[in-house]
Each structure stands twice: as structure tokens, then as C-alpha cells.
Short mmCIF file of C-alpha atoms and ligand atoms in Angstrom, two decimals:
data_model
loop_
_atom_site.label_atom_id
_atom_site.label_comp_id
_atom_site.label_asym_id
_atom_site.label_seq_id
_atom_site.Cartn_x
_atom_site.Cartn_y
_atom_site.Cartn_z
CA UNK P 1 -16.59 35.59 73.79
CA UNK P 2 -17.60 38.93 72.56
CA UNK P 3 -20.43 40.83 72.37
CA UNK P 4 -22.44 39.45 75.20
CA UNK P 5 -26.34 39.77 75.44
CA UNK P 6 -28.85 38.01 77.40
CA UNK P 7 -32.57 38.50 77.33
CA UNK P 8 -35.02 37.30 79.62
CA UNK P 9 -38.49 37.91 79.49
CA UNK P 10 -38.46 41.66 81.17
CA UNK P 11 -34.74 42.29 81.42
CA UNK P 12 -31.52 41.93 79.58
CA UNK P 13 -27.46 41.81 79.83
CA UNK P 14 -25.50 43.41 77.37
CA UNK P 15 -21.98 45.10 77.29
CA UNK P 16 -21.21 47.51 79.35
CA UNK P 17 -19.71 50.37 77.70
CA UNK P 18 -17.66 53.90 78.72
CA UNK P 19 -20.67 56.01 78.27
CA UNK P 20 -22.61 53.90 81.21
CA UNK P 21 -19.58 55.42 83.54
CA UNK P 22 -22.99 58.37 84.65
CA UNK P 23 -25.54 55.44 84.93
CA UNK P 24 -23.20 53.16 86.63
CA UNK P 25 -22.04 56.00 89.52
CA UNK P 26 -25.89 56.86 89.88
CA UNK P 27 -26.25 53.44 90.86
CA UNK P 28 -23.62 52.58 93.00
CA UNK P 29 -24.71 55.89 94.93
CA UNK P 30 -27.81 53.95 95.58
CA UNK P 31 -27.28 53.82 99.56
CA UNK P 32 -29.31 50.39 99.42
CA UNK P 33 -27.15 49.13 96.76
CA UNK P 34 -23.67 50.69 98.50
CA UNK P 35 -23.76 48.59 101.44
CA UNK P 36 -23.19 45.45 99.79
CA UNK P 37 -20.53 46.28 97.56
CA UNK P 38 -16.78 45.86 98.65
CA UNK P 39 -15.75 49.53 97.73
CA UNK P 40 -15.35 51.56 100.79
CA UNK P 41 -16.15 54.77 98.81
CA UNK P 42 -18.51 54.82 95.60
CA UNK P 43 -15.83 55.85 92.54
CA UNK P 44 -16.41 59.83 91.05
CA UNK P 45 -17.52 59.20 87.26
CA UNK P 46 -14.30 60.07 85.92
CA UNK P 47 -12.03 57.81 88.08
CA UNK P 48 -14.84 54.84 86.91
CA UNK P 49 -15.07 56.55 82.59
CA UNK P 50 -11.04 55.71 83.48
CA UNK P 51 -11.68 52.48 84.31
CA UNK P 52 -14.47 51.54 81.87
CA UNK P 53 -11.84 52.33 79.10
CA UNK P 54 -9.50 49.91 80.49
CA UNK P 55 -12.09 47.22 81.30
CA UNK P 56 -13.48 47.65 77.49
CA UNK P 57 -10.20 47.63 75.58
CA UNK P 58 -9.43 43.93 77.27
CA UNK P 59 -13.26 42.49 76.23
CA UNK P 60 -12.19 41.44 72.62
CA UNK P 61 -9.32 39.35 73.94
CA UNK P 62 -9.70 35.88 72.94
CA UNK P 63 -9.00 34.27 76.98
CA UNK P 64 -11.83 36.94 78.37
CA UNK P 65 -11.88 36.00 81.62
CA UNK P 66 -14.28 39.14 82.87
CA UNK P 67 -17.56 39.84 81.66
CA UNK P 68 -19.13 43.29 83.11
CA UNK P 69 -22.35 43.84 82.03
CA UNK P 70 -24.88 46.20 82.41
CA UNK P 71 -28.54 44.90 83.59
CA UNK P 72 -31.84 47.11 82.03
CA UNK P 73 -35.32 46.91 81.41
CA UNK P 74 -36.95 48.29 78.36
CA UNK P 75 -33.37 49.71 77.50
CA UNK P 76 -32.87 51.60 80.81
CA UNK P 77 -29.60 50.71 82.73
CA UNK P 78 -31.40 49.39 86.15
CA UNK P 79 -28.38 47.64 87.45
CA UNK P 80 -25.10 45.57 87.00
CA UNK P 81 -23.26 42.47 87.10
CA UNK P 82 -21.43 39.95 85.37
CA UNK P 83 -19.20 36.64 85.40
CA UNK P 84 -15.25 36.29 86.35
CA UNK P 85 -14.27 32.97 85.20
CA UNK P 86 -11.48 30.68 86.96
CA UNK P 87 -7.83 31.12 85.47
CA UNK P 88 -9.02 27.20 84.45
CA UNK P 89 -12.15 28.50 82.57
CA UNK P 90 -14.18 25.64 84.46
CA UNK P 91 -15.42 27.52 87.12
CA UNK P 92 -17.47 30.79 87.10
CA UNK P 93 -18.18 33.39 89.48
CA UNK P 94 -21.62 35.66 89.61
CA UNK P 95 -22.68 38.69 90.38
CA UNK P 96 -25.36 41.34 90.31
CA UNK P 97 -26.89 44.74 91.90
CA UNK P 98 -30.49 46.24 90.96
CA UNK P 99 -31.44 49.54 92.02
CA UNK P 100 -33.48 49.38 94.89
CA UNK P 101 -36.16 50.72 93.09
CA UNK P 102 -36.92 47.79 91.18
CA UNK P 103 -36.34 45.54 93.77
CA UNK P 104 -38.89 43.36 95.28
CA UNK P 105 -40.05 41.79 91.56
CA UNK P 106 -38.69 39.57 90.59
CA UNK P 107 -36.16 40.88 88.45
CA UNK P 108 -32.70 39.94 90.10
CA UNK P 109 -33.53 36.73 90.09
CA UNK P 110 -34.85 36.66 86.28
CA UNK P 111 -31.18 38.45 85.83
CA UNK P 112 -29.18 35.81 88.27
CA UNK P 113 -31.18 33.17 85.65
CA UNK P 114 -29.73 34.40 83.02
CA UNK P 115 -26.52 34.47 84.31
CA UNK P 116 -26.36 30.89 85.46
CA UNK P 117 -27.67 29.47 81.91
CA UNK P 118 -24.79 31.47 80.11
CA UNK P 119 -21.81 30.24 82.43
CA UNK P 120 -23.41 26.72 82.31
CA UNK P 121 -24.28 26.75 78.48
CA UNK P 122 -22.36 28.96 76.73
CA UNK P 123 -19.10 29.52 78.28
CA UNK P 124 -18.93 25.65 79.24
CA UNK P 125 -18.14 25.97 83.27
CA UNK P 126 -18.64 22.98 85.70
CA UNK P 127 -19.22 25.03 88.97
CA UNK P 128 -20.77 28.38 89.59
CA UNK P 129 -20.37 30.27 92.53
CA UNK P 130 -21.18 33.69 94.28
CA UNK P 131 -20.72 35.07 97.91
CA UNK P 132 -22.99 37.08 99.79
CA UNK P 133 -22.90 39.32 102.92
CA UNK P 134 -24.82 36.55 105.76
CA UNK P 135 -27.22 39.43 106.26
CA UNK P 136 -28.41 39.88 102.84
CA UNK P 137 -31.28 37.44 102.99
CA UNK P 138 -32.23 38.81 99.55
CA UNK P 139 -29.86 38.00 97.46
CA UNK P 140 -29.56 34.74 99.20
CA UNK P 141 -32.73 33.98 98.10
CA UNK P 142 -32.10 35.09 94.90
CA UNK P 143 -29.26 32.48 94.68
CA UNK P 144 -31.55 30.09 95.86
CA UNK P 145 -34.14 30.20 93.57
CA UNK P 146 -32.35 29.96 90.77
CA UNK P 147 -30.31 26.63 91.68
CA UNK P 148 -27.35 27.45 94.06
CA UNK P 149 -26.93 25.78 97.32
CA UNK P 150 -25.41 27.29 100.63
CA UNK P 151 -22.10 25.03 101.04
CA UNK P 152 -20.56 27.06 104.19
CA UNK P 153 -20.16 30.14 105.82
CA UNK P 154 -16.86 31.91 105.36
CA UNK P 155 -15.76 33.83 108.69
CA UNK P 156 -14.12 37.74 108.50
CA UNK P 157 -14.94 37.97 105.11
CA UNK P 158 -14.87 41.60 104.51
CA UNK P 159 -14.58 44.65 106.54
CA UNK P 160 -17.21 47.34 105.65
CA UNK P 161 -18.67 50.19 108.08
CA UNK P 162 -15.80 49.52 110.56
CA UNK P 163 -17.36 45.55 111.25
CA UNK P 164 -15.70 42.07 109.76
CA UNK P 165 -18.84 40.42 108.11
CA UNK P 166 -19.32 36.82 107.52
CA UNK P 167 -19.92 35.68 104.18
CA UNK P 168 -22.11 32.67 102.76
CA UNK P 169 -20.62 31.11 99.66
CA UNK P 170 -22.97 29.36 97.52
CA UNK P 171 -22.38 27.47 94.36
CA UNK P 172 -24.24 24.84 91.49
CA UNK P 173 -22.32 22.33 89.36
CA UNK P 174 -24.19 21.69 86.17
CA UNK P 175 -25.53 18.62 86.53
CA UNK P 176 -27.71 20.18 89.27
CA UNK P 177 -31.25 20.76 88.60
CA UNK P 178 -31.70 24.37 87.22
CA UNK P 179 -35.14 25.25 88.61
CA UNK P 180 -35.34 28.36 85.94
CA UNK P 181 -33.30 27.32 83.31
CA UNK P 182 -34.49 29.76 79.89
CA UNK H 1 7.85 42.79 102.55
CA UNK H 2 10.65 41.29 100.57
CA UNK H 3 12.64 38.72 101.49
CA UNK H 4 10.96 36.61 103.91
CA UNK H 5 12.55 34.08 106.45
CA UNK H 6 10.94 32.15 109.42
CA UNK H 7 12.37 29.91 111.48
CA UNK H 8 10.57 27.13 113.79
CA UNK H 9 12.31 24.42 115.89
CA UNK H 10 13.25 21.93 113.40
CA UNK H 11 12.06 23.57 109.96
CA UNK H 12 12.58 27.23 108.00
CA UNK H 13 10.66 28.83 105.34
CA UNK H 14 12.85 30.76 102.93
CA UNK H 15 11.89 32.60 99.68
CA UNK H 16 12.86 30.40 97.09
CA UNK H 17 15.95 31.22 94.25
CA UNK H 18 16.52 30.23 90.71
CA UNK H 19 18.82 27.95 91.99
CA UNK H 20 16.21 25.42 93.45
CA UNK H 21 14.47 24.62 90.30
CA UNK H 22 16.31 21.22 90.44
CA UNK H 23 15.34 20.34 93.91
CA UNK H 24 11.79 21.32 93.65
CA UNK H 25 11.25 19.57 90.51
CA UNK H 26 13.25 16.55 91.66
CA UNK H 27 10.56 16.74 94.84
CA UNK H 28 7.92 17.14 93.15
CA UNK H 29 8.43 14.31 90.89
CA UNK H 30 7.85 12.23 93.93
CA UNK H 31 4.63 10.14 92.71
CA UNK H 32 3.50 9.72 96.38
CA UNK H 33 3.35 13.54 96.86
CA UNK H 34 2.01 14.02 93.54
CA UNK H 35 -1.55 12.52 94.00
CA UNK H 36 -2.46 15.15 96.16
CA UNK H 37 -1.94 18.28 93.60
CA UNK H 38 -4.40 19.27 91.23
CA UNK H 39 -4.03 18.35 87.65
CA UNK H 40 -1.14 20.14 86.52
CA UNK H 41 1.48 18.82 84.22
CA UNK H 42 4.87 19.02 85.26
CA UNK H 43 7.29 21.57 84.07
CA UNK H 44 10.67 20.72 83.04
CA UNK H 45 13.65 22.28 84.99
CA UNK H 46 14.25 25.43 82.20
CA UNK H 47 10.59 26.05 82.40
CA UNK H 48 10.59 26.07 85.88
CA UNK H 49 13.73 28.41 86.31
CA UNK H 50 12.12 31.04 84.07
CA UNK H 51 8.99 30.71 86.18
CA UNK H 52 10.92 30.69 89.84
CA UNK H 53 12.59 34.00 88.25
CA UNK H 54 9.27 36.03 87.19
CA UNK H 55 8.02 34.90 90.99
CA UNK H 56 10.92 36.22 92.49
CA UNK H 57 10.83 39.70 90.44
CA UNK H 58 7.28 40.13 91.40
CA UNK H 59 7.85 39.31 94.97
CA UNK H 60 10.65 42.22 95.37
CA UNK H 61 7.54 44.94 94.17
CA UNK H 62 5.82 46.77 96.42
CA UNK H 63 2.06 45.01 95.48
CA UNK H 64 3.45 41.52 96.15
CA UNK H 65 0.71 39.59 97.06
CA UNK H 66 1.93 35.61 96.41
CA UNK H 67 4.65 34.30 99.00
CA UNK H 68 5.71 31.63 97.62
CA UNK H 69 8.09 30.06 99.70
CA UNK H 70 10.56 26.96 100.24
CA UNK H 71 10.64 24.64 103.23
CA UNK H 72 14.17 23.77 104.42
CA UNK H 73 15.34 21.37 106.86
CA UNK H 74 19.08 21.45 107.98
CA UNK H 75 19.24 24.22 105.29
CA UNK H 76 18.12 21.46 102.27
CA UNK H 77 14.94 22.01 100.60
CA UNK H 78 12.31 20.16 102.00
CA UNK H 79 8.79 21.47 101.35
CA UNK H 80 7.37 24.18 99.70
CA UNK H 81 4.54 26.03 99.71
CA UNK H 82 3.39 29.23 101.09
CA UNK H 83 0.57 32.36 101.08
CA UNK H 84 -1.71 33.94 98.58
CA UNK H 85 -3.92 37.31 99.12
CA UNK H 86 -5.87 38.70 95.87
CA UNK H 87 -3.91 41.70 96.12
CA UNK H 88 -1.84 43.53 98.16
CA UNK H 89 -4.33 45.20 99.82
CA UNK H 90 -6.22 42.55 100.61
CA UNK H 91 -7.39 40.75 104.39
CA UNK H 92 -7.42 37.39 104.05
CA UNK H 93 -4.92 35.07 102.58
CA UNK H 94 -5.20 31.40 101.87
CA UNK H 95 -2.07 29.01 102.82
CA UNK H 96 -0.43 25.76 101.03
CA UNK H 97 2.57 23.54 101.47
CA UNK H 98 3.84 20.44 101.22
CA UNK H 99 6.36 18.47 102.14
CA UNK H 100 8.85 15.73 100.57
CA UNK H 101 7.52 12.05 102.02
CA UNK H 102 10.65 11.62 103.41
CA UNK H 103 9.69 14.16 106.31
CA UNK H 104 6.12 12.79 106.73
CA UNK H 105 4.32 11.55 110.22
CA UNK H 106 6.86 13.51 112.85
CA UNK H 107 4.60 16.60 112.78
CA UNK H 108 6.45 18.97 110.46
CA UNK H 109 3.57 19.65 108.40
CA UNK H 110 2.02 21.03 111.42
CA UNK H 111 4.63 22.84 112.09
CA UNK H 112 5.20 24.79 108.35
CA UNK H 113 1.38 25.12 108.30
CA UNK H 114 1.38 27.39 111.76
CA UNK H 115 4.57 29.44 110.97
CA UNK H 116 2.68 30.77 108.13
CA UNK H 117 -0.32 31.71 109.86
CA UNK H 118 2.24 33.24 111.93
CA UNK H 119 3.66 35.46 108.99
CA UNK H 120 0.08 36.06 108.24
CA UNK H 121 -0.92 37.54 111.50
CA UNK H 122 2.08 38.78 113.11
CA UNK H 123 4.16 40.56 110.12
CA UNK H 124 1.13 40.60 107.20
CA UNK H 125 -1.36 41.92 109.42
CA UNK H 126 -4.07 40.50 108.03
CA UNK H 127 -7.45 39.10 109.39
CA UNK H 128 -8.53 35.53 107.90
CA UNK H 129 -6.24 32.66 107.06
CA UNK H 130 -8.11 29.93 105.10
CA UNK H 131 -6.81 26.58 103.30
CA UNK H 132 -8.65 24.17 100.93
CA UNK H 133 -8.39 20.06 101.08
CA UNK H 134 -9.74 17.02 99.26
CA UNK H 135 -11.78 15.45 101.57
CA UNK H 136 -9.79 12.69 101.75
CA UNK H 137 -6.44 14.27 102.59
CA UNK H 138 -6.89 12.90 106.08
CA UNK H 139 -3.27 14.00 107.01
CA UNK H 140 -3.35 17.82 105.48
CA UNK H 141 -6.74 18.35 107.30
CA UNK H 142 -5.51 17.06 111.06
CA UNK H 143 -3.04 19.80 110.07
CA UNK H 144 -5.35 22.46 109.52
CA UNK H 145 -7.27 21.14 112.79
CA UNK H 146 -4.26 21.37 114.78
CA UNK H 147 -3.01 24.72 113.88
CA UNK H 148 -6.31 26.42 115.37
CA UNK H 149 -8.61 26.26 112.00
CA UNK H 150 -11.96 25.65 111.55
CA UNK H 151 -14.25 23.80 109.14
CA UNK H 152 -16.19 26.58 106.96
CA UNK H 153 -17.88 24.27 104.74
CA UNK H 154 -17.96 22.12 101.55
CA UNK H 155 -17.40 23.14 97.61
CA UNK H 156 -19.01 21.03 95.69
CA UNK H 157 -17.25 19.35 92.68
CA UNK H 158 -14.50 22.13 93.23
CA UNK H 159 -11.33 20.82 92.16
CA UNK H 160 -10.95 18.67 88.62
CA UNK H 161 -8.47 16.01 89.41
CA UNK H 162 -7.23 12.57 87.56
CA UNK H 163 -10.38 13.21 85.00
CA UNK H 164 -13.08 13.83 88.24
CA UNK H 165 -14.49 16.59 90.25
CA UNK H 166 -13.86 16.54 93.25
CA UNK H 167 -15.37 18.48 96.36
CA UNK H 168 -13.16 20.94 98.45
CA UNK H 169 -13.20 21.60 102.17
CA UNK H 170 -12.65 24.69 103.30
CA UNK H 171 -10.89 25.55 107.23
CA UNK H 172 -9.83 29.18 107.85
CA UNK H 173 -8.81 30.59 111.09
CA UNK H 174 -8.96 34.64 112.25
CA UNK H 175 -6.46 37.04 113.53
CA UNK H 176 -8.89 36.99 117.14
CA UNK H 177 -9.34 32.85 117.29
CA UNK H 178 -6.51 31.14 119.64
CA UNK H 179 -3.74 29.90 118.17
CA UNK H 180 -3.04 26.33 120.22
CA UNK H 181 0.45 26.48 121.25
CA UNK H 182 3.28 24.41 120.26
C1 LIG Y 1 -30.28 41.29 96.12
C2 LIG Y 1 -31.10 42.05 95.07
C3 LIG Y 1 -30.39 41.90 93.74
C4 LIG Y 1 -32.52 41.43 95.03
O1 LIG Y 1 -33.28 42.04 93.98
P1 LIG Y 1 -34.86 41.76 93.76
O2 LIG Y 1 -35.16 42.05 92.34
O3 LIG Y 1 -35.60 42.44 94.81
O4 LIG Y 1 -34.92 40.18 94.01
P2 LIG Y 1 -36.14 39.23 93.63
O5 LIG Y 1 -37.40 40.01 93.69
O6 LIG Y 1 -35.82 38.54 92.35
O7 LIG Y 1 -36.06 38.14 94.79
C5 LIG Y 1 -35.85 38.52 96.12
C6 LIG Y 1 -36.27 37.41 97.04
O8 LIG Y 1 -35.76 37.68 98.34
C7 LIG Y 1 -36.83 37.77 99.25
N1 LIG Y 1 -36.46 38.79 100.24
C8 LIG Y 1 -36.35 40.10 100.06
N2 LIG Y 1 -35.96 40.68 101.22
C9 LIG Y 1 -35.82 39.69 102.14
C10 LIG Y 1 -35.45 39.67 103.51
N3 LIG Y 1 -35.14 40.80 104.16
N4 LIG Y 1 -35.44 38.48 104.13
C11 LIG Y 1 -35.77 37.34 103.49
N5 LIG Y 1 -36.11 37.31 102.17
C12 LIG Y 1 -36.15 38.49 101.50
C13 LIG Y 1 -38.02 38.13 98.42
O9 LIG Y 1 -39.21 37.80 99.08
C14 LIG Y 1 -37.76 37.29 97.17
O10 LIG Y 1 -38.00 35.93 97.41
P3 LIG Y 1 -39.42 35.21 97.01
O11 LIG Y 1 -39.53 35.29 95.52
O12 LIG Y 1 -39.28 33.82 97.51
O13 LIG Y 1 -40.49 35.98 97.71
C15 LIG Y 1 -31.21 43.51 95.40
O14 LIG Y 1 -31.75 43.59 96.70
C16 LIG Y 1 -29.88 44.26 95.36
O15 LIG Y 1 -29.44 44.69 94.30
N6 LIG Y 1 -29.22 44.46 96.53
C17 LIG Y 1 -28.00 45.22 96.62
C18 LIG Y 1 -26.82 44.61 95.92
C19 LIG Y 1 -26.60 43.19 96.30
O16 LIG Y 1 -26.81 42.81 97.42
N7 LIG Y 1 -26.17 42.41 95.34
C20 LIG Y 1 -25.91 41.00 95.54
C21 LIG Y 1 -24.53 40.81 96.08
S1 LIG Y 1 -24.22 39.08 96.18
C1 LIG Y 2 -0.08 17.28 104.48
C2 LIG Y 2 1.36 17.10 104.91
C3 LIG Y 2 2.09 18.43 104.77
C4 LIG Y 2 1.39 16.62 106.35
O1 LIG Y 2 2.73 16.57 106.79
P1 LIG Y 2 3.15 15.81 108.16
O2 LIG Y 2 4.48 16.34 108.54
O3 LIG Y 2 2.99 14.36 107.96
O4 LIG Y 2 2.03 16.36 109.14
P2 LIG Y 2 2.01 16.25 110.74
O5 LIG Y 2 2.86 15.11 111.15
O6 LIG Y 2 2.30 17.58 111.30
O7 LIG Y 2 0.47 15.97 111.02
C5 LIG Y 2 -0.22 14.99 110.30
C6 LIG Y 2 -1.44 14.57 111.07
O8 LIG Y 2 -2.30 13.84 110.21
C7 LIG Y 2 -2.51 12.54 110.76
N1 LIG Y 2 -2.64 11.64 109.60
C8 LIG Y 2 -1.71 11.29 108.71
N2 LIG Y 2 -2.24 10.44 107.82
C9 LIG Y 2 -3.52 10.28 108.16
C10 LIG Y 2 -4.58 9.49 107.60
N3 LIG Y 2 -4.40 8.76 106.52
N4 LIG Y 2 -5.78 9.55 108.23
C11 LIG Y 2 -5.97 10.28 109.32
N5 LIG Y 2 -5.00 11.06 109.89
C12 LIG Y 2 -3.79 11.04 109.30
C13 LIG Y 2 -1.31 12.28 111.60
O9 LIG Y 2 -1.57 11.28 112.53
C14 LIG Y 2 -1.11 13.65 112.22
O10 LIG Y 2 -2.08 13.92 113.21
P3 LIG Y 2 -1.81 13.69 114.81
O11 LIG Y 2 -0.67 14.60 115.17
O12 LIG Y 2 -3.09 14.07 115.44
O13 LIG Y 2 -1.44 12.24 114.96
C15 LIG Y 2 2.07 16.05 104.01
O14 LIG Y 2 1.36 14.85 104.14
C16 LIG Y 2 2.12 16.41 102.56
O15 LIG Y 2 3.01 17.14 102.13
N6 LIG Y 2 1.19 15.89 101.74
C17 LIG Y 2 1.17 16.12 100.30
C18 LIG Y 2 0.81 17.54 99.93
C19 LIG Y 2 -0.47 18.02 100.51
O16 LIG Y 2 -1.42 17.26 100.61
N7 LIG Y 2 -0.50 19.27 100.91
C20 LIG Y 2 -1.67 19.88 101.48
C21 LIG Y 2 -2.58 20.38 100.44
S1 LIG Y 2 -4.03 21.05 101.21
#
């Protein structure tokens, strides 16, 4: 489905577009926000304007399986995230980055909310799921709150700052209680 | 790396041909074998044929990231099943096979199953090897157990099979775990 939005009571999801390519490299530059993220170098704005374009001619397509969205708050672009659904379309995968400036109120998890209630209501998935680094106890509670349970921890992961890190995957089927549900 | 062959004691992986589509559709036909696959119709020979020659075309490239393979025994077909990374670039790779009933119980699977954690480690280079089950495949998970892998944890409601979710275990062994001889 196309256009996406989402709003919660303080912040929002909508599209992402090509002129976010500034906004998005700003954010990604975010040291606090780097670590996490599987690139090993944060993309020039050009190389990701090149990309957006790509990504944003493919979002009208009727079998959208990727939705990249842009996260803000009082129409400010404070961070991103989105779904990837399952080649099935049952299953749905989340994920999200704030800058660390806003962090620490409650917002990714208003955000992670939102995302769980449209891959559960809207696009019609079973299962939800997201992975996080073992050591980011943050976004693990994040997951928490809003309804996804720790089912294992996935050894050698990813390789980031010359270590293998072990990953937690976490996921919610919808007949789960939803603890924030909008 | 384009084309692949391994050899064990008594069994061979090969890549497969166009030529097979008969044999692997005559195997998997098998109704004992098929109540461990996911939901999935099954394609008739043509379909298949066209499908086997798209695989083999994108295997030859140099960002081939499926291997999908054929077992042989006494140079027949015998199994199939083989390696998947998300790209080319890409650590980790989960593994599959299976194998015609006929060759069940004598420890073959084992043996298929650790050949391609051999191609993983030894020729792919790569870091993490992991492999999903039903629960109640008792026989594919003593497999993963015996090649060296280890139990990462439980996906809830994962797989939709014969009209029910059904949970996944995951196993996954790394390049720096022991690899119990044969
Ligand atoms: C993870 C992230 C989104 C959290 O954003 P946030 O807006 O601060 O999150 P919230 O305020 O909604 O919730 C954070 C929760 O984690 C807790 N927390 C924060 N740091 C913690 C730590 N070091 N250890 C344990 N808990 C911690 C908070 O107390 C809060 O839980 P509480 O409500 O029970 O007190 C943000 O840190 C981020 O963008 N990190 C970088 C990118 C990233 O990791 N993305 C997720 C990849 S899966
Ligand atoms: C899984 C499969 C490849 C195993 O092949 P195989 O050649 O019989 O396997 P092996 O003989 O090497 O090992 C099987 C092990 O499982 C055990 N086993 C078999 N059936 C079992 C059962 N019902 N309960 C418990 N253990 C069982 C065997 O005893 C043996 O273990 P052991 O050596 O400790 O005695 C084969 O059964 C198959 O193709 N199944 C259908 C497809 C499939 O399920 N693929 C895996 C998807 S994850």
C-alpha cells in the first residue's frame, strides 16, 4: 500500500522521500545512532539522493514489500525506520533509529507502537520480528514494551568495529497481547 | 564460485541441470518427504525446467548468493538441497536438504548436512551457518546436533504449514566452533 502515514500522539511515519537524502545522512552521522546500524561507513548524500530515487520509484508497486519511512515530531525528520515484509506477505520485519537527542522519552517506543499496529492491522501479517545488537539494552526494551518477546540469541551475527556481535531476535504473533496497541 | 562439486564417502553434491527437473519432481512427489516442506504447491515438470534454468543463470554471476544444489548417490539424484546468504557479500548462510526416503536412517543426512558447512567455511569463507526445523522433525534436528550446531532459540508461529503456524527452531554453528569429526 501507498502512501503510508502513522500518527501517534507526539510522533508520526510518513514516506520517505529524495529530498530527506540531507536529513537522513545528518542522522546516520549521529555517532550514537552509527553503531547500531549494519553499514560499515555512513553513505555521502549523493550516493543515498541515488538511492532514495530508486527506493521511491518501486513504492507504488502493487507487491510493496519495503516500506522506508521517515520518523518526526512536529514535522521535523527525528529519525527512521520502516517494515520489510516476508516474500509470503505473512511475516513482517521492524525497524527504527531516533537521534540520540530525543532519546530517553519515550518516543521510539511510541514509534515501534505504531509500527507493530500497522504490520498487525493493516498490512495483515501473522508474525513480527526485529533483531537487535545483545548490547543494545535500549532498543530491547523498546521491543519489549511494546509486545515482542526474546525467542533466542543468534551467535556471529554481524561484524562491526572489527568484533562478531551476537544478536537477540525477538518477535509477536498477533494473537499476542499488544500492551500499546493505538 | 561457479560450478560447485563436493564429494563425501558415500554421497556428492552437484549443481543441479535442466535435465533433473524429472527426477526432482518425481522425488519430491514422494508424500512421505513431502510433510516436512512448507506449504508450497508443486510445480509441474515445464515449470520446474524454466525455474532450474533461471537458478542456474544466476548461479554462473558473479553476486551468486543461492547454491542450490543436488544430492547424488552412485551418480543418481538423491537429495537436494543446499545454501542461502542474503547477498553475496554477506557472513552467514543458512543450509537445507533433503533426501529421497529411500536413503533414510544410514546417516546420509548427516553426512550432506556437514559437507555443506564444509563449503561454507572452507571455500565460502564465511562466519555463521544456521538451519531452521519444525520442532518435531526429530530426525533433521539430530542432524543439525551431530554436525557441531547449536540450539539458538525458538520462532514462534514461524512457518504456516497444512493451514497452522507452526514454531521454528533455530541451530547455527560458527566458523571458530569444532566441527565433530566423521
Ligand atoms: C533504541 C532507541 C530507538 C531508543 O530510543 P528512546 O526514544 O530513547 O526509547 P524509549 O525512551 O522509548 O525507551 C527506551 C527504554 O530503554 C531503557 N533504557 C535506555 N537505556 C538503557 C540501558 N543502557 N540499559 C537498560 N535499559 C535502557 C529506558 O529506560 C526505556 O525503558 P523504560 O521506559 O522501561 O524506562 C534509540 O536509542 C536509538 O535510536 N538507538 C540507535 C539505533 C538503534 O539502536 N536502533 C534499533 C536497532 S534494532
Ligand atoms: C532430515 C533427513 C535429511 C535425515 O536424513 P537421514 O539420512 O535419515 O539422517 P541421518 O541418518 O544422518 O541422521 C538421522 C538422525 O535422526 C535420528 N532420528 C530419525 N528419526 C527420528 C525420530 N523420529 N526421533 C528421534 N530421532 C530420530 C536418527 O536416529 C539419527 O540419529 P543418530 O545417528 O543419533 O541415531 C531426512 O529425514 C529427510 O530428508 N527428511 C525430509 C526433509 C527434511 O526434513 N529436511 C530437513 C528440513 S530442516
Amino acid at each position: 500500500m501507498h502512501p503510508v502515514e502513522l500518527k501517534g500522539p507526539r510522533v508520526s511515519w510518513r514516506e520517505l522521500a529524495v529530498a530527506d537524502a540531507q536529513d537522513m545522512h545528518d542522522l546516520m552521522s549521529d555517532p550514537q545512532v552509527f553503531r547500531y546500524m549494519s553499514d560499515t561507513e555512513v553513505p555521502e548524500v549523493a550516493a543515498y539522493e541515488a538511492f532514495l530515487i530508486e527506493y521511491c520509484a518501486t513504492i507504488t508497486e502493487p507487491e510493496r514489500i519495503r516500506y522506508k519511512l521517515a520518523l518526526t515530531l512536529d514535522g521535523e525528520l527525528i529519525g527512521s525506520g520502516g517494515v520489510d515484509l516476508s516474500p509470503s506477505g505473512r511475516k513482517s520485519e521492524i525497524g527504527y533509529m531516533l537521534a540520540s537527542r530525543h532519546w530517553g522519552k519515550g518516543l521510539a517506543t511510541e514509534a515501534a507502537a505504531l509500527l507493530v499496529d500497522f504490520c498487525l492491522d493493516t498490512l495483515g501479517t501473522h508474525r513480527v520480528w526485529a533483531t537487535t545488537d545483545v548490547t543494545n539494552h535500549a532498543s530491547r526494551r523498546v521491543l519489549a514494551k511494546v509486545g515482542l518477546r526474546e525467542e533466542g540469541v543468534m551467535r556471529g551475527y554481524s561484524f562491526k568495529d572489527d568484533v562478531w556481535h551476537d544478536s537477540v531476535m525477538h518477535g509477536m504473533v498477533a494473537t499476542d497481547e499488544r500492551p500499546l496497541r493505538g | 564460485m561457479y560450478p560447485v562439486e563436493i564429494s563425501g564417502p558415500r554421497l556428492a553434491w552437484r549443481e543441479l541441470t535442466t535435465g533433473d527437473a524429472d527426477a526432482l519432481i518425481d522425488m519430491l512427489s514422494d508424500p512421505g518427504l513431502f510433510r516436512y516442506a512448507a506449504d508450497q504447491e508443486l510445480p509441474d515438470v515445464e515449470t520446474y525446467r524454466g525455474f532450474l534454468a533461471e537458478q542456474i543463470e544466476a548461479a554462473r554471476t558473479p553476486e551468486r548468493h543461492r547454491y542450490k544444489l543436488g544430492i547424488t548417490v552412485d551418480g543418481v539424484i538423491a537429495g537436494m538441497g543446499g545454501l542461502e546468504m542474503t547477498s553475496a557479500t554477506a557472513t552467514a548462510a543458512e543450509i537445507g536438504y533433503l533426501l529421497a526416503p529411500a536413503y533414510w536412517g544410514g546417516g546420509m543426512g548427516t553426512e550432506a548436512a556437514s559437507l555443506l558447512v564444509d563449503l561454507a567455511f572452507d571455500r565460502l569463507k564465511l562466519h555463521r551457518v544456521f538451519a531452521g526445523a519444525d520442532p518435531a522433525n526429530h530426525a533433521s534436528i539430530r542432524v543439525l546436533e551431530k554436525i557441531g550446531m547449536r540450539y539458538e532459540g525458538t520462532r514462534r508461529e514461524d512457518v504456516f504449514k497444512d493451514g497452522k503456524w507452526r514454531d521454528s527452531v533455530t541451530y547455527a554453528i560458527l566458523e571458530t566452533d569444532a566441527r565433530p569429526a566423521r
